[in-house]
PDB file of C-alpha atoms in Angstrom:
ATOM      1  CA  MET A 284       2.164  32.926   8.018  1.00  0.00           C
ATOM      2  CA  GLU A 285       1.688  29.154   8.210  1.00  0.00           C
ATOM      3  CA  SER A 286      -1.813  28.391   9.412  1.00  0.00           C
ATOM      4  CA  GLN A 287      -2.745  24.936   8.104  1.00  0.00           C
ATOM      5  CA  LEU A 288      -1.194  21.852   6.458  1.00  0.00           C
ATOM      6  CA  LEU A 289      -2.921  20.812   3.160  1.00  0.00           C
ATOM      7  CA  LEU A 290      -2.867  17.106   2.497  1.00  0.00           C
ATOM      8  CA  PRO A 291      -4.677  14.593   0.267  1.00  0.00           C
ATOM      9  CA  ALA A 292      -6.928  11.831   1.683  1.00  0.00           C
ATOM     10  CA  CYS A 293      -4.902   8.665   1.325  1.00  0.00           C
ATOM     11  CA  TYR A 294      -5.501   4.917   1.924  1.00  0.00           C
ATOM     12  CA  LEU A 295      -3.435   3.770   4.978  1.00  0.00           C
ATOM     13  CA  PRO A 296      -1.009   6.583   4.117  1.00  0.00           C
ATOM     14  CA  PRO A 297       2.801   6.165   3.879  1.00  0.00           C
ATOM     15  CA  ILE A 298       5.101   7.021   6.805  1.00  0.00           C
ATOM     16  CA  SER A 299       6.217  10.143   4.993  1.00  0.00           C
ATOM     17  CA  TYR A 300       2.584  11.482   5.275  1.00  0.00           C
ATOM     18  CA  PHE A 301       2.789  11.327   9.060  1.00  0.00           C
ATOM     19  CA  HIS A 302       6.398  12.613   9.223  1.00  0.00           C
ATOM     20  CA  THR A 303       5.052  15.701   7.426  1.00  0.00           C
ATOM     21  CA  ILE A 304       2.266  16.087  10.074  1.00  0.00           C
ATOM     22  CA  GLN A 305       4.883  15.796  12.728  1.00  0.00           C
ATOM     23  CA  GLU A 306       7.197  18.338  11.092  1.00  0.00           C
ATOM     24  CA  HIS A 307       4.607  21.041  10.813  1.00  0.00           C
ATOM     25  CA  SER A 308       2.454  20.985  14.054  1.00  0.00           C
ATOM     26  CA  LEU A 309      -0.445  22.578  12.256  1.00  0.00           C
ATOM     27  CA  PRO A 310      -4.116  21.830  11.859  1.00  0.00           C
ATOM     28  CA  LEU A 311      -4.753  19.448   9.020  1.00  0.00           C
ATOM     29  CA  VAL A 312      -6.912  20.363   6.052  1.00  0.00           C
ATOM     30  CA  ILE A 313      -7.899  17.468   3.845  1.00  0.00           C
ATOM     31  CA  GLU A 314      -8.519  18.196   0.161  1.00  0.00           C
ATOM     32  CA  LYS A 315     -11.898  17.067  -1.134  1.00  0.00           C
ATOM     33  CA  TYR A 316     -12.344  19.111  -4.263  1.00  0.00           C
ATOM     34  CA  GLU A 317      -9.235  18.098  -6.302  1.00  0.00           C
ATOM     35  CA  HIS A 318      -9.760  15.877  -9.291  1.00  0.00           C
ATOM     36  CA  PHE A 319      -9.201  12.232  -8.448  1.00  0.00           C
ATOM     37  CA  GLN A 320      -5.643  11.106  -9.239  1.00  0.00           C
ATOM     38  CA  LYS A 321      -5.187   7.609 -10.463  1.00  0.00           C
ATOM     39  CA  GLN A 322      -2.266   5.418  -9.351  1.00  0.00           C
ATOM     40  CA  SER A 323      -1.744   7.603  -6.215  1.00  0.00           C
ATOM     41  CA  TYR A 324      -1.801   6.917  -2.513  1.00  0.00           C
ATOM     42  CA  ARG A 325      -5.489   7.928  -2.552  1.00  0.00           C
ATOM     43  CA  THR A 326      -6.347   4.365  -3.413  1.00  0.00           C
ATOM     44  CA  ARG A 327      -3.003   2.638  -2.826  1.00  0.00           C
ATOM     45  CA  ALA A 328      -1.189   1.414   0.241  1.00  0.00           C
ATOM     46  CA  ARG A 329       2.189  -0.400   0.251  1.00  0.00           C
ATOM     47  CA  ILE A 330       2.987  -3.140   2.757  1.00  0.00           C
ATOM     48  CA  ALA A 331       5.916  -5.604   3.307  1.00  0.00           C
ATOM     49  CA  SER A 332       4.951  -9.108   2.479  1.00  0.00           C
ATOM     50  CA  ALA A 333       7.076 -12.249   2.420  1.00  0.00           C
ATOM     51  CA  ASN A 334       7.598 -11.746  -1.246  1.00  0.00           C
ATOM     52  CA  GLY A 335       8.500  -8.093  -1.090  1.00  0.00           C
ATOM     53  CA  VAL A 336       6.495  -4.921  -1.307  1.00  0.00           C
ATOM     54  CA  GLN A 337       2.816  -5.446  -2.040  1.00  0.00           C
ATOM     55  CA  ASP A 338       0.330  -2.860  -3.225  1.00  0.00           C
ATOM     56  CA  LEU A 339      -3.162  -2.872  -1.840  1.00  0.00           C
ATOM     57  CA  ILE A 340      -5.537  -0.979  -4.209  1.00  0.00           C
ATOM     58  CA  VAL A 341      -9.027   0.056  -3.406  1.00  0.00           C
ATOM     59  CA  PRO A 342     -11.298  -0.227  -6.412  1.00  0.00           C
ATOM     60  CA  ILE A 343     -13.513   2.617  -7.280  1.00  0.00           C
ATOM     61  CA  GLN A 344     -16.626   3.021  -9.446  1.00  0.00           C
ATOM     62  CA  HIS A 345     -15.815   4.514 -12.786  1.00  0.00           C
ATOM     63  CA  GLY A 346     -18.373   6.876 -14.266  1.00  0.00           C
ATOM     64  CA  ASN A 347     -18.547   8.649 -17.498  1.00  0.00           C
ATOM     65  CA  LYS A 348     -16.575  11.694 -16.406  1.00  0.00           C
ATOM     66  CA  ASP A 349     -12.667  11.695 -16.376  1.00  0.00           C
ATOM     67  CA  ARG A 350     -12.348  14.586 -13.959  1.00  0.00           C
ATOM     68  CA  VAL A 351     -14.260  13.712 -10.764  1.00  0.00           C
ATOM     69  CA  PRO A 352     -13.749  15.646  -7.489  1.00  0.00           C
ATOM     70  CA  MET A 353     -12.307  13.424  -4.837  1.00  0.00           C
ATOM     71  CA  LYS A 354     -15.414  13.963  -2.633  1.00  0.00           C
ATOM     72  CA  ASP A 355     -17.546  12.224  -5.224  1.00  0.00           C
ATOM     73  CA  ILE A 356     -15.450   9.004  -5.704  1.00  0.00           C
ATOM     74  CA  ARG A 357     -17.292   6.028  -4.727  1.00  0.00           C
ATOM     75  CA  ILE A 358     -15.773   2.726  -3.581  1.00  0.00           C
ATOM     76  CA  SER A 359     -16.601  -0.350  -5.761  1.00  0.00           C
ATOM     77  CA  TYR A 360     -17.602  -3.610  -4.122  1.00  0.00           C
ATOM     78  CA  GLU A 361     -17.982  -5.597  -7.286  1.00  0.00           C
ATOM     79  CA  PHE A 362     -15.544  -8.088  -5.850  1.00  0.00           C
ATOM     80  CA  ASP A 363     -14.619  -8.757  -2.285  1.00  0.00           C
ATOM     81  CA  TRP A 364     -11.407  -6.643  -2.100  1.00  0.00           C
ATOM     82  CA  GLN A 365     -11.977  -6.074   1.636  1.00  0.00           C
ATOM     83  CA  ARG A 366     -11.467  -9.714   2.395  1.00  0.00           C
ATOM     84  CA  LEU A 367      -8.412  -9.842   0.172  1.00  0.00           C
ATOM     85  CA  HIS A 368      -6.754  -6.746   1.724  1.00  0.00           C
ATOM     86  CA  TRP A 369      -7.446  -7.871   5.329  1.00  0.00           C
ATOM     87  CA  LEU A 370      -6.026 -11.272   4.509  1.00  0.00           C
ATOM     88  CA  SER A 371      -2.918  -9.755   2.967  1.00  0.00           C
ATOM     89  CA  ILE A 372      -2.443  -7.545   6.050  1.00  0.00           C
ATOM     90  CA  GLN A 373      -2.984 -10.452   8.382  1.00  0.00           C
ATOM     91  CA  THR A 374      -0.495 -12.581   6.430  1.00  0.00           C
ATOM     92  CA  ALA A 375       2.109  -9.810   6.374  1.00  0.00           C
ATOM     93  CA  TYR A 376       1.811  -8.765  10.054  1.00  0.00           C
ATOM     94  CA  ARG A 377       0.232 -11.475  12.212  1.00  0.00           C
ATOM     95  CA  SER A 378       3.770 -12.251  13.550  1.00  0.00           C
ATOM     96  CA  SER A 379       4.662  -8.577  14.202  1.00  0.00           C
ATOM     97  CA  ALA A 380       5.039  -7.441  17.775  1.00  0.00           C
ATOM     98  CA  TYR A 381       1.953  -5.204  17.904  1.00  0.00           C
ATOM     99  CA  PHE A 382      -0.478  -6.484  15.226  1.00  0.00           C
ATOM    100  CA  GLU A 383      -2.795  -8.120  17.867  1.00  0.00           C
ATOM    101  CA  TYR A 384      -2.924  -4.901  19.846  1.00  0.00           C
ATOM    102  CA  TYR A 385      -4.271  -2.909  16.841  1.00  0.00           C
ATOM    103  CA  GLU A 386      -5.968  -5.700  15.012  1.00  0.00           C
ATOM    104  CA  ASP A 387      -9.656  -5.038  16.161  1.00  0.00           C
ATOM    105  CA  ASP A 388      -9.359  -1.308  15.360  1.00  0.00           C
ATOM    106  CA  PHE A 389      -8.326  -1.840  11.835  1.00  0.00           C
ATOM    107  CA  LYS A 390     -10.468  -4.926  11.136  1.00  0.00           C
ATOM    108  CA  ARG A 391     -13.663  -2.868  10.934  1.00  0.00           C
ATOM    109  CA  PHE A 392     -12.424  -1.118   7.859  1.00  0.00           C
ATOM    110  CA  TYR A 393     -12.694  -4.495   6.091  1.00  0.00           C
ATOM    111  CA  GLU A 394     -16.071  -5.420   7.441  1.00  0.00           C
ATOM    112  CA  GLU A 395     -17.931  -2.091   7.073  1.00  0.00           C
ATOM    113  CA  LYS A 396     -18.772  -0.726   3.674  1.00  0.00           C
ATOM    114  CA  PHE A 397     -18.069   3.003   3.209  1.00  0.00           C
ATOM    115  CA  ASP A 398     -19.789   4.579   0.156  1.00  0.00           C
ATOM    116  CA  TYR A 399     -17.137   7.291  -0.457  1.00  0.00           C
ATOM    117  CA  LEU A 400     -13.418   6.840  -0.678  1.00  0.00           C
ATOM    118  CA  VAL A 401     -12.736  10.100   1.174  1.00  0.00           C
ATOM    119  CA  ASP A 402     -14.831   9.067   4.130  1.00  0.00           C
ATOM    120  CA  PHE A 403     -13.077   5.630   4.281  1.00  0.00           C
ATOM    121  CA  ASN A 404      -9.622   7.242   4.116  1.00  0.00           C
ATOM    122  CA  VAL A 405     -10.363   9.946   6.726  1.00  0.00           C
ATOM    123  CA  ALA A 406     -11.837   7.440   9.112  1.00  0.00           C
ATOM    124  CA  GLN A 407      -8.548   5.633   8.888  1.00  0.00           C
ATOM    125  CA  LEU A 408      -6.530   8.824   9.339  1.00  0.00           C
ATOM    126  CA  GLU A 409      -8.471   9.558  12.557  1.00  0.00           C
ATOM    127  CA  LEU A 410      -7.635   6.090  13.867  1.00  0.00           C
ATOM    128  CA  ILE A 411      -4.024   6.212  12.952  1.00  0.00           C
ATOM    129  CA  LEU A 412      -3.421   9.682  14.517  1.00  0.00           C
ATOM    130  CA  LYS A 413      -4.997   8.325  17.763  1.00  0.00           C
ATOM    131  CA  SER A 414      -2.891   5.160  17.556  1.00  0.00           C
ATOM    132  CA  ILE A 415       0.349   7.056  17.127  1.00  0.00           C
ATOM    133  CA  LYS A 416      -0.808   9.629  19.784  1.00  0.00           C
ATOM    134  CA  VAL A 417      -0.650  12.683  17.528  1.00  0.00           C
ATOM    135  CA  LYS A 418      -3.392  15.190  18.232  1.00  0.00           C
ATOM    136  CA  ARG A 419      -4.433  17.359  15.247  1.00  0.00           C
ATOM    137  CA  ALA A 420      -7.662  19.047  14.374  1.00  0.00           C
ATOM    138  CA  ILE A 421      -8.957  17.898  10.861  1.00  0.00           C
ATOM    139  CA  ALA A 422     -10.809  20.263   8.571  1.00  0.00           C
ATOM    140  CA  PHE A 423     -11.745  19.933   4.875  1.00  0.00           C
ATOM    141  CA  THR A 424     -11.406  22.140   1.880  1.00  0.00           C
ATOM    142  CA  THR A 425     -14.651  23.835   0.595  1.00  0.00           C
ATOM    143  CA  GLU A 426     -13.294  24.413  -2.909  1.00  0.00           C
ATOM    144  CA  TYR A 427     -10.152  23.696  -4.966  1.00  0.00           C
ATOM    145  CA  THR A 428      -7.616  26.622  -4.769  1.00  0.00           C
ATOM    146  CA  THR A 429      -3.992  27.101  -5.448  1.00  0.00           C
ATOM    147  CA  THR A 430      -2.122  27.938  -2.274  1.00  0.00           C
ATOM    148  CA  SER A 431       0.234  30.783  -1.133  1.00  0.00           C
ATOM    149  CA  PRO A 432       3.933  29.961  -0.749  1.00  0.00           C
ATOM    150  CA  GLU A 433       3.364  30.247   3.056  1.00  0.00           C
ATOM    151  CA  THR A 434       0.878  27.323   3.124  1.00  0.00           C
ATOM    152  CA  PRO A 435       2.584  23.796   3.308  1.00  0.00           C
ATOM    153  CA  ASP A 436       0.823  22.085   0.448  1.00  0.00           C
ATOM    154  CA  TYR A 437       1.544  18.327   0.032  1.00  0.00           C
ATOM    155  CA  ARG A 438      -1.309  17.380  -2.326  1.00  0.00           C
ATOM    156  CA  GLN A 439       1.024  16.562  -5.134  1.00  0.00           C
ATOM    157  CA  VAL A 440       4.239  15.891  -3.208  1.00  0.00           C
ATOM    158  CA  ILE A 441       3.497  12.504  -1.473  1.00  0.00           C
ATOM    159  CA  HIS A 442       3.034  10.163  -4.329  1.00  0.00           C
ATOM    160  CA  PRO A 443       4.180   6.559  -5.064  1.00  0.00           C
ATOM    161  CA  LYS A 444       5.653   7.555  -8.349  1.00  0.00           C
ATOM    162  CA  LYS A 445       7.756  10.405  -6.969  1.00  0.00           C
ATOM    163  CA  GLU A 446      10.800  10.266  -4.789  1.00  0.00           C
ATOM    164  CA  SER A 447       9.944   9.986  -1.067  1.00  0.00           C
ATOM    165  CA  ILE A 448      10.278  13.090   0.963  1.00  0.00           C
ATOM    166  CA  LEU A 449      11.847  11.019   3.745  1.00  0.00           C
ATOM    167  CA  SER A 450      15.540  11.630   3.342  1.00  0.00           C
ATOM    168  CA  ASN A 451      17.796   9.024   4.845  1.00  0.00           C
ATOM    169  CA  PRO A 452      14.965   7.153   6.506  1.00  0.00           C
ATOM    170  CA  LYS A 453      15.989   5.220   9.729  1.00  0.00           C
ATOM    171  CA  GLU A 454      15.671   1.461   9.607  1.00  0.00           C
ATOM    172  CA  TYR A 455      13.424  -0.414  12.076  1.00  0.00           C
ATOM    173  CA  TYR A 456      12.645  -4.068  12.432  1.00  0.00           C
ATOM    174  CA  GLN A 457      10.247  -5.424   9.724  1.00  0.00           C
ATOM    175  CA  VAL A 458       8.830  -8.972   9.794  1.00  0.00           C
ATOM    176  CA  PHE A 459      10.605 -10.109   6.701  1.00  0.00           C
ATOM    177  CA  SER A 460      13.673  -7.881   6.836  1.00  0.00           C
ATOM    178  CA  ASP A 461      15.938 -10.879   7.432  1.00  0.00           C
ATOM    179  CA  LYS A 462      14.837 -12.221   4.015  1.00  0.00           C
ATOM    180  CA  ASN A 463      14.099  -9.100   2.005  1.00  0.00           C
ATOM    181  CA  GLY A 464      16.033  -6.222   3.679  1.00  0.00           C
ATOM    182  CA  PHE A 465      14.507  -3.048   4.837  1.00  0.00           C
ATOM    183  CA  TYR A 466      11.831  -1.278   2.805  1.00  0.00           C
ATOM    184  CA  PRO A 467      11.451   2.553   3.615  1.00  0.00           C
ATOM    185  CA  ASP A 468       8.310   4.617   3.561  1.00  0.00           C
ATOM    186  CA  LEU A 469       5.696   1.943   3.426  1.00  0.00           C
ATOM    187  CA  SER A 470       2.220   2.344   4.818  1.00  0.00           C
ATOM    188  CA  ILE A 471       2.073   3.705   8.321  1.00  0.00           C
ATOM    189  CA  VAL A 472       0.583   0.299   9.484  1.00  0.00           C
ATOM    190  CA  ASP A 473       4.022  -1.341   8.729  1.00  0.00           C
ATOM    191  CA  LEU A 474       5.629   0.946  11.359  1.00  0.00           C
ATOM    192  CA  LEU A 475       2.694   0.758  13.710  1.00  0.00           C
ATOM    193  CA  PHE A 476       2.471  -3.126  13.778  1.00  0.00           C
ATOM    194  CA  ASN A 477       6.261  -3.479  14.129  1.00  0.00           C
ATOM    195  CA  GLN A 478       6.995  -0.649  16.475  1.00  0.00           C
ATOM    196  CA  GLY A 479       3.709   0.081  18.368  1.00  0.00           C
ATOM    197  CA  PRO A 480       4.060   2.959  20.878  1.00  0.00           C
ATOM    198  CA  GLN A 481       7.500   3.740  19.544  1.00  0.00           C
ATOM    199  CA  SER A 482       6.081   4.816  16.216  1.00  0.00           C
ATOM    200  CA  LYS A 483       5.715   8.452  17.176  1.00  0.00           C
ATOM    201  CA  SER A 484       9.286   8.818  18.130  1.00  0.00           C
ATOM    202  CA  TYR A 485      10.349   7.341  14.816  1.00  0.00           C
ATOM    203  CA  LEU A 486       8.473  10.008  12.952  1.00  0.00           C
TER     204      LEU A 486
END
């Protein structure tokens, strides 16, 4: 029997992440004990810029161990990536229909310093769920386990190097679509800034 939806903690997750949440109507359980995965959505968000798809990557502190639990991954502030990310987001979306409406809510993630990646990602997740008016309880794993076939497990499924789980994604207006065409399954902020309150119905 389905009881919870198991998801990774992602940085400004892709639309498919929230489509999955809408599809299952289950309490969310965020994985904290998996080994950190490089080149995944855990540190990577994709937005639509004037020059095409742009990856925003959160730098992390690299220790001596290769296999570090997600809960122990610390964000690096050796260079001012927050300023660069926020500038990129502003440049990409300042002319979108709803950017100003949400701007202050998201700006704080580029002014405050979070020690741990999982805390940074989950705080964004809480804001995004509120913004798209999706109510879900969020819990966390207490250890890493394999799941039964009955538990929807998306820890390895939603990944930038894998085919999107969004089949035949509907197009919506994007700021640079006249120039670049439509890009599916970008970060949820692309949908939110362009569609605002209609975002939930798109999912």
